[in-house]
Coordinates of C-alpha atoms in Angstrom, one line a residue:
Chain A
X1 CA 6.2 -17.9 -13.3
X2 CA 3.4 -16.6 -11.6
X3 CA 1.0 -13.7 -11.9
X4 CA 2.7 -10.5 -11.5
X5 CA -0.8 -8.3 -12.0
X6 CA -3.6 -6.9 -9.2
X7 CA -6.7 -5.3 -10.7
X8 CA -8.5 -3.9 -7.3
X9 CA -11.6 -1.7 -7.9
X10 CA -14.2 -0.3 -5.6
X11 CA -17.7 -1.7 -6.4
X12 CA -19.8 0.0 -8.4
X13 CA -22.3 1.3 -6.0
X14 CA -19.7 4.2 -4.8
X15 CA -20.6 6.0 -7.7
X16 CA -24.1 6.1 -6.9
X17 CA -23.7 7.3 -3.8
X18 CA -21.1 9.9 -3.6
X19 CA -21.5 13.0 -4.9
X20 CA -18.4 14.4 -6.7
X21 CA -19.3 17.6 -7.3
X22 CA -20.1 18.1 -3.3
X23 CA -17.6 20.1 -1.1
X24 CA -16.8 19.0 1.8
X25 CA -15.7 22.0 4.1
X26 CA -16.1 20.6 7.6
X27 CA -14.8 18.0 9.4
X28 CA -18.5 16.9 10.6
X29 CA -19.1 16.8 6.4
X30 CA -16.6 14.4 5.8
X31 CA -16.6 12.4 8.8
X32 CA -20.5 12.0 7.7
X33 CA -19.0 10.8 4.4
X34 CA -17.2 8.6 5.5
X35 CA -19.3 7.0 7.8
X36 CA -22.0 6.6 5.2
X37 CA -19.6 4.6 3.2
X38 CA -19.0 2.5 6.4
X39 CA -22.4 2.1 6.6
X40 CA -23.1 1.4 2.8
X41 CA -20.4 -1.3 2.5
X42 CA -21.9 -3.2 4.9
X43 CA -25.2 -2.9 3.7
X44 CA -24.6 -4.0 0.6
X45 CA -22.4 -7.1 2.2
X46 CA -19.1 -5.4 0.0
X47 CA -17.0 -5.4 2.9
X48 CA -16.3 -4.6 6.6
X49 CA -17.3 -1.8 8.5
X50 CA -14.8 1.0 7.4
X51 CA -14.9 3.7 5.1
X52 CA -12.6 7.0 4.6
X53 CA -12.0 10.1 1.8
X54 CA -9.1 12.2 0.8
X55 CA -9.8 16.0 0.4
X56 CA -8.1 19.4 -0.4
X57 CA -8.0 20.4 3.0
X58 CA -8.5 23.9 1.8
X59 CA -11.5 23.7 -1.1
X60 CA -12.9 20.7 0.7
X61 CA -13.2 19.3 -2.6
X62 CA -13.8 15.3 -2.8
X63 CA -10.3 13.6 -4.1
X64 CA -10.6 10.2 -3.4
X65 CA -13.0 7.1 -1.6
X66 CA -12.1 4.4 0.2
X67 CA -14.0 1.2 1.7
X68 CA -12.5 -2.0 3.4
X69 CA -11.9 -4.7 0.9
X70 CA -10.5 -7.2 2.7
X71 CA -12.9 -10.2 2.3
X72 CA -14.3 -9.7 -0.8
X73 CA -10.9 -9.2 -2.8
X74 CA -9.2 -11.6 -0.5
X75 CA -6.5 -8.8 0.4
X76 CA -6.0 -8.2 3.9
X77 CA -4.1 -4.7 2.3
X78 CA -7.3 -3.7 1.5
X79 CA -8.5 -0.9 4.8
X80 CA -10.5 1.4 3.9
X81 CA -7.5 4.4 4.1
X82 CA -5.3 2.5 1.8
X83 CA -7.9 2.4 -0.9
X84 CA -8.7 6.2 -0.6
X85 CA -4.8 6.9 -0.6
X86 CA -3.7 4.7 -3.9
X87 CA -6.5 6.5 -5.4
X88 CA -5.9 9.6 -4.6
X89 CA -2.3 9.7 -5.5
X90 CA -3.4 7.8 -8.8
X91 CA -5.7 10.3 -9.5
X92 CA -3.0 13.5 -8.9
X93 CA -0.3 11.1 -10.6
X94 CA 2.3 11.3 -7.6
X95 CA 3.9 9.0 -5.2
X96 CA 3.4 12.0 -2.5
X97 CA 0.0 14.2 -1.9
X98 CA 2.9 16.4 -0.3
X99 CA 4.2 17.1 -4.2
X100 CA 5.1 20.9 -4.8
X101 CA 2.2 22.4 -6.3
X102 CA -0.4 20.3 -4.9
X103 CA -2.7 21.8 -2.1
X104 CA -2.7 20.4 1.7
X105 CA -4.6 17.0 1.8
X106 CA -6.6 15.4 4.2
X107 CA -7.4 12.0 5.0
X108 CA -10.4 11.0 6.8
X109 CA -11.3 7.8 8.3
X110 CA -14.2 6.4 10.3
X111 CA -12.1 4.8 12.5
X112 CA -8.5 5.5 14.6
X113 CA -6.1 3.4 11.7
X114 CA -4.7 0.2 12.8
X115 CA -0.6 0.2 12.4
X116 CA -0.8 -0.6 8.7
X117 CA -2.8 2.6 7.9
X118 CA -1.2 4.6 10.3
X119 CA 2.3 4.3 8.5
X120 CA 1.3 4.0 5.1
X121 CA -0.4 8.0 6.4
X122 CA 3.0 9.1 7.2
X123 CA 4.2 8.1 3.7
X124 CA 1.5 9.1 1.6
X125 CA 2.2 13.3 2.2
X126 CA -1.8 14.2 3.5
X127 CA -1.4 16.8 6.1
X128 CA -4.1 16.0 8.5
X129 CA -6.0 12.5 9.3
X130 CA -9.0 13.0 10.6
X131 CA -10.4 9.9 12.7
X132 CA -14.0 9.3 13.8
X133 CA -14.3 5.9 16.1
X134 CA -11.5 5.3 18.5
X135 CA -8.7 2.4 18.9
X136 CA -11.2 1.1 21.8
X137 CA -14.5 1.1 19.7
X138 CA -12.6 -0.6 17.4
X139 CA -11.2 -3.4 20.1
X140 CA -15.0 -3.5 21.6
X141 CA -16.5 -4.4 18.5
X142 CA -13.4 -6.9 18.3
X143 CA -11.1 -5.9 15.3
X144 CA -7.1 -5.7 16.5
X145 CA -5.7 -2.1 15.8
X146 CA -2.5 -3.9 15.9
X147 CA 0.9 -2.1 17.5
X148 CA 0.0 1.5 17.4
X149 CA 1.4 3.5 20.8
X150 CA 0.7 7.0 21.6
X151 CA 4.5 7.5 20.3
X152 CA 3.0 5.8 16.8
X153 CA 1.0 9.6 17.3
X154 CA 3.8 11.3 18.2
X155 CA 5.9 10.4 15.5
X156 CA 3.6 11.3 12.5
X157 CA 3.1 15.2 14.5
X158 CA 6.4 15.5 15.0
X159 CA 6.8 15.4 11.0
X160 CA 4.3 17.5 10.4
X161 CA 0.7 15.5 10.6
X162 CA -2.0 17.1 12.1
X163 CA -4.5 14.6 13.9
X164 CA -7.6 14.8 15.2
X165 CA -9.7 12.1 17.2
X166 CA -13.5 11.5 17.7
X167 CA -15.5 13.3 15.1
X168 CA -18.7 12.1 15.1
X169 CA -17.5 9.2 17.1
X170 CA -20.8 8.0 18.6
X171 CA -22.2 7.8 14.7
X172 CA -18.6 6.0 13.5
X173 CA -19.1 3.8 16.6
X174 CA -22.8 2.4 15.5
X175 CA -21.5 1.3 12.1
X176 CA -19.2 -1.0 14.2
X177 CA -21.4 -2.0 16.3
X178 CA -24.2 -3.0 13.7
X179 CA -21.4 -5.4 12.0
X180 CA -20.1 -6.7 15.2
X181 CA -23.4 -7.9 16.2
X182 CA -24.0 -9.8 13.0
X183 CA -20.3 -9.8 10.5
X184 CA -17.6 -11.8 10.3
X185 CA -14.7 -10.4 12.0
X186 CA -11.2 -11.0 9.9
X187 CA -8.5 -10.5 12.2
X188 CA -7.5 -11.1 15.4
Chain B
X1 CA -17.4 10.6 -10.3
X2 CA -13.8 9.6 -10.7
X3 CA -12.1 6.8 -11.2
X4 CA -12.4 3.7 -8.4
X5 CA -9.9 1.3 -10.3
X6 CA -6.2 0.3 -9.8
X7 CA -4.1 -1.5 -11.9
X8 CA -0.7 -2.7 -10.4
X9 CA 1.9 -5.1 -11.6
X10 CA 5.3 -6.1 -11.2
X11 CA 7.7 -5.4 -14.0
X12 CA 8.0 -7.7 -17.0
X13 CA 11.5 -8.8 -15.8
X14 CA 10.8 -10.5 -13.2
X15 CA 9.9 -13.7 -15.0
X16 CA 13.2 -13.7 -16.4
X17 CA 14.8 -13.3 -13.3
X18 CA 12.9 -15.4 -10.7
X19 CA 12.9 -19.1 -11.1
X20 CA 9.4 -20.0 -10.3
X21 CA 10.2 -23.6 -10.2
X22 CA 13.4 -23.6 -7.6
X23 CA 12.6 -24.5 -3.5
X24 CA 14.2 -21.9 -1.0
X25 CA 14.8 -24.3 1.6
X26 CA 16.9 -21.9 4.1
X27 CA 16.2 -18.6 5.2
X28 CA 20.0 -17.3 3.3
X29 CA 18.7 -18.8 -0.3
X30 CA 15.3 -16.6 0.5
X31 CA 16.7 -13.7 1.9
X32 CA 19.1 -14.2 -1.2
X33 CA 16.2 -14.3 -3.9
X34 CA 15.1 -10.9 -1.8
X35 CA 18.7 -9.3 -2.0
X36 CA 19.0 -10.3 -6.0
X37 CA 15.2 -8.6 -6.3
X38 CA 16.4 -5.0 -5.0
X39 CA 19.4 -5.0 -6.8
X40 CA 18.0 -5.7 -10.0
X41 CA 15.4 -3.2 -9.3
X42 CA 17.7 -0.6 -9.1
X43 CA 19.8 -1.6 -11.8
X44 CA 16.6 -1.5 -14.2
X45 CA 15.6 1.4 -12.5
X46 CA 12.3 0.3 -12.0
X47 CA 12.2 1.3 -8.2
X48 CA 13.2 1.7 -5.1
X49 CA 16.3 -1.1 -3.1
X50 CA 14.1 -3.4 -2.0
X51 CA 13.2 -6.4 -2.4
X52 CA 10.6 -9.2 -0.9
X53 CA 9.3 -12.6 -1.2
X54 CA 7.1 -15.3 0.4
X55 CA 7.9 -18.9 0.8
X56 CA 5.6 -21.9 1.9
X57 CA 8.0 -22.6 5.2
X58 CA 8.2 -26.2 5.0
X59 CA 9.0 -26.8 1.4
X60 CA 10.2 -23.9 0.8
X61 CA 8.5 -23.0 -2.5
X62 CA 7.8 -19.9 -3.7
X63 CA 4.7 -18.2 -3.7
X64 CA 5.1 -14.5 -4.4
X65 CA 8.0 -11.8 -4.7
X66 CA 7.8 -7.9 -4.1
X67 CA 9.7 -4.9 -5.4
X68 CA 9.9 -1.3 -3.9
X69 CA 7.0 0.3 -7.0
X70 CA 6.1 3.4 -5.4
X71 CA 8.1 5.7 -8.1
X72 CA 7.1 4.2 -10.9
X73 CA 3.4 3.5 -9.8
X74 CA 3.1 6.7 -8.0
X75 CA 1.5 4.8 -5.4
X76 CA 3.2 5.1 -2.0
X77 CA 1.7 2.1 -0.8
X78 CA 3.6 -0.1 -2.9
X79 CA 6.4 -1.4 -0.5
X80 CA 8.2 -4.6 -1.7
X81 CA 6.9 -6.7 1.3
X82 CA 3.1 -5.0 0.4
X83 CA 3.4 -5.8 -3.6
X84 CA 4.9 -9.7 -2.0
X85 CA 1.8 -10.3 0.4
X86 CA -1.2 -8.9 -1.7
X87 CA 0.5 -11.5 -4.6
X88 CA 0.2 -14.2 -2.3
X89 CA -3.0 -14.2 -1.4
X90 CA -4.2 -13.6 -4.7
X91 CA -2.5 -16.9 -5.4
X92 CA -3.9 -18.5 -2.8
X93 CA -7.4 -17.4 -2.9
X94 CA -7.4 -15.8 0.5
X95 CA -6.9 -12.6 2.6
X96 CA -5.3 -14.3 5.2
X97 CA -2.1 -16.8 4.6
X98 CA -3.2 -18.4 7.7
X99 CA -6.2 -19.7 6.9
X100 CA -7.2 -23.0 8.0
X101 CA -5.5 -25.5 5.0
X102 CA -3.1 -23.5 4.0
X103 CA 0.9 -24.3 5.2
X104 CA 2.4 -21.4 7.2
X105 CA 3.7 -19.1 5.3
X106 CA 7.3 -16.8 5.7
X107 CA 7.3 -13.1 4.6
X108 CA 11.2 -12.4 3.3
X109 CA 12.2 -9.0 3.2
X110 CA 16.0 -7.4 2.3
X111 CA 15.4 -4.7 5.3
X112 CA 13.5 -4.8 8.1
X113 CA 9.9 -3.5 7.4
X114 CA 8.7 0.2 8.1
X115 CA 5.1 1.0 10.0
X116 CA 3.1 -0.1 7.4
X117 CA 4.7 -2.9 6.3
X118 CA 4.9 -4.2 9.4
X119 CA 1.4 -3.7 10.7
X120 CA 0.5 -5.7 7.3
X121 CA 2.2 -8.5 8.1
X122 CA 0.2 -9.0 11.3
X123 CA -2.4 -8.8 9.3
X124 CA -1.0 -10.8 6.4
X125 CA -1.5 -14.0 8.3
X126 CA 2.3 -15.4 7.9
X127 CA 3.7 -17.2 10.8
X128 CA 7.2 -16.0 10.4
X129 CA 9.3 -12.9 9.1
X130 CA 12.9 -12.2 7.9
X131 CA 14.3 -9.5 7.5
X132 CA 18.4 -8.7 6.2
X133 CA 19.0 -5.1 6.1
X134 CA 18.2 -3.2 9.6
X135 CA 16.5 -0.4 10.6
X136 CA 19.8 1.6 11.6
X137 CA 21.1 0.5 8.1
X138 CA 17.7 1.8 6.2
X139 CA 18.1 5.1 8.1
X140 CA 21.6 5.3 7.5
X141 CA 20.4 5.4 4.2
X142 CA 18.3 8.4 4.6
X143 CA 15.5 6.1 4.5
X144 CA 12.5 6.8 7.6
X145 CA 10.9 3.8 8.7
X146 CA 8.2 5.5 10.9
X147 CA 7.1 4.5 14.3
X148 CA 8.4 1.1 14.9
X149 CA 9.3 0.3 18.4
X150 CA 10.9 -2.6 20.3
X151 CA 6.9 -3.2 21.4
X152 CA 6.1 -3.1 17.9
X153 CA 8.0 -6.7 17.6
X154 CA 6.6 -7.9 20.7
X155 CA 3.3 -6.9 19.9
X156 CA 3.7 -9.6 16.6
X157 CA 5.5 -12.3 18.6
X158 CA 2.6 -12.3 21.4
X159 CA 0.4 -13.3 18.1
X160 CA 2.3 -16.0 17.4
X161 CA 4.5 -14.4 14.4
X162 CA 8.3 -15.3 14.6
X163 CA 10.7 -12.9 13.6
X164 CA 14.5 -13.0 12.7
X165 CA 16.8 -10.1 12.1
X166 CA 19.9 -9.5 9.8
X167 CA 19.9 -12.5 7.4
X168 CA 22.8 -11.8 5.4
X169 CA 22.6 -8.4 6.5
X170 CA 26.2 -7.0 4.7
X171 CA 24.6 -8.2 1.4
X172 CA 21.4 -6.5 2.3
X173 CA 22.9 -3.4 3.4
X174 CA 25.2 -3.0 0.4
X175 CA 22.4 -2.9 -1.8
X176 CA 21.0 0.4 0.4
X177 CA 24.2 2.0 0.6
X178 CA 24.5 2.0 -3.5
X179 CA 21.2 3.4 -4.2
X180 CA 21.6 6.4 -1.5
X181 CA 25.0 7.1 -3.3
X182 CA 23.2 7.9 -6.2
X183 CA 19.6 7.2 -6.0
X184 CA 16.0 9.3 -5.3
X185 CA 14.9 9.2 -1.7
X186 CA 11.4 9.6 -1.8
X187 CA 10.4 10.0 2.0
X188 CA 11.5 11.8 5.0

């Protein structure tokens, strides 16, 4: 017998600084959020340098947060993405964002997803991901993205997933930069 | 403000089922621990037909299991091989399995992983994965298994992960065939 339970939780702070009430009706608004959760969990030394949101693509209402966990839960599950996509299908109570009745989600990220995040999008029903930092800023400042090909793309379009690269990308970039110079780097 | 908290757990049967205390020396008594894990799991109907487990690879003692949650938790993240490697390093105190100490570590899985699952064990830090059911078999099934290419393995193997197909792959297979005969598909 062994323990059969995870308790994972964002830290505390996230409710300080996100605004739930706040619509987010660009994608330079939510890219912004994102980053400044990026930004945030580093700063307070809660994780590494990734954050991302879920939101009705149409309202631009605020759904879900998500930070990378990884070291500080000792869960290497834990991206940023993963934690805003369990949340947000917690919080609408279904397996799918893509459920009949709900609207069109959207899942932002400060960051291109590594492998891992990029199929656990295609599962989790958003419509759009929305990526600020590319694959490379992510290699230069030393995390592995691990095996995602320009098929990888592909595939998730050709169901359906509409993605877009390099919002705010210069800004996403400087969070990983700031960590690389000084933070431990987990993978690789 | 919403809510930033997630509680997941394996079902209460497990314990019954899995004996904590027995060694799985060879890759068949694993892989048939993992088989025995997705059949139950439909037969309780407490998820999806799969099934995973990790094993320390030199004694062969169990660390962790899995099950296919993402009906029941309405969290499409929750993949047996996800549920299996986010156990283990809780046990061990870790977000890598690799991590200087510890024995390697083998991820056991009843079908060969999908995108996520199998970016997350690159990230896990196991040194070796099996797999029993195929990819052909899972889609067979109706089951999509997103963008996994033959560079997707390689990509794993240049970092030092081993990986062995169709362990008991009839067994493995069966177990697929009698859920899409009557079961939910909850992708593709």
């Amino acid at each position: 017998m062994t323990d059969r339970r995870l308790s994972i939780a964002l830290p505390a702070w996230v409710d300080d600084v996100v605004d739930w009430t706040q619509q987010y009706p660009t994608d330079d608004a939510r890219m912004r959020l994102a980053i400044s959760l990026a930004a945030e969990n580093i700063a307070r030394g809660t994780g590494g340098p990734f954050g991302a949101a879920i939101v009705e693509e149409d309202t631009g209402r605020l759904v879900s947060v998500g930070l990378n966990r990884v070291v500080p839960e000792n869960n290497s599950i834990l991206h940023a993405e993963m934690l805003a996509l369990m949340l947000a299908q917690q919080r609408v109570g279904s397996y799918t964002l893509g459920a009949p009745g709900l609207p069109a989600h959207t899942l932002i990220s400060s960051c291109d997803p590594c492998a891992m995040c990029l199929g656990a999008t295609l599962w989790s029903g958003v419509r759009r991901l929305v990526c600020g930092a590319t694959r490379d800023d992510a290699m230069q400042a030393r995390f592995d993205e691990g095996p995602v090909f320009p098929e990888s793309y592909r595939y998730l379009e050709q169901r359906g997933i509409t993605i877009v690269h390099g919002v705010l990308r210069e800004e996403a970039r400087a969070v990983l930069e700031r960590y690389a110079a000084e933070g431990e780097i987990y993978n690789g």
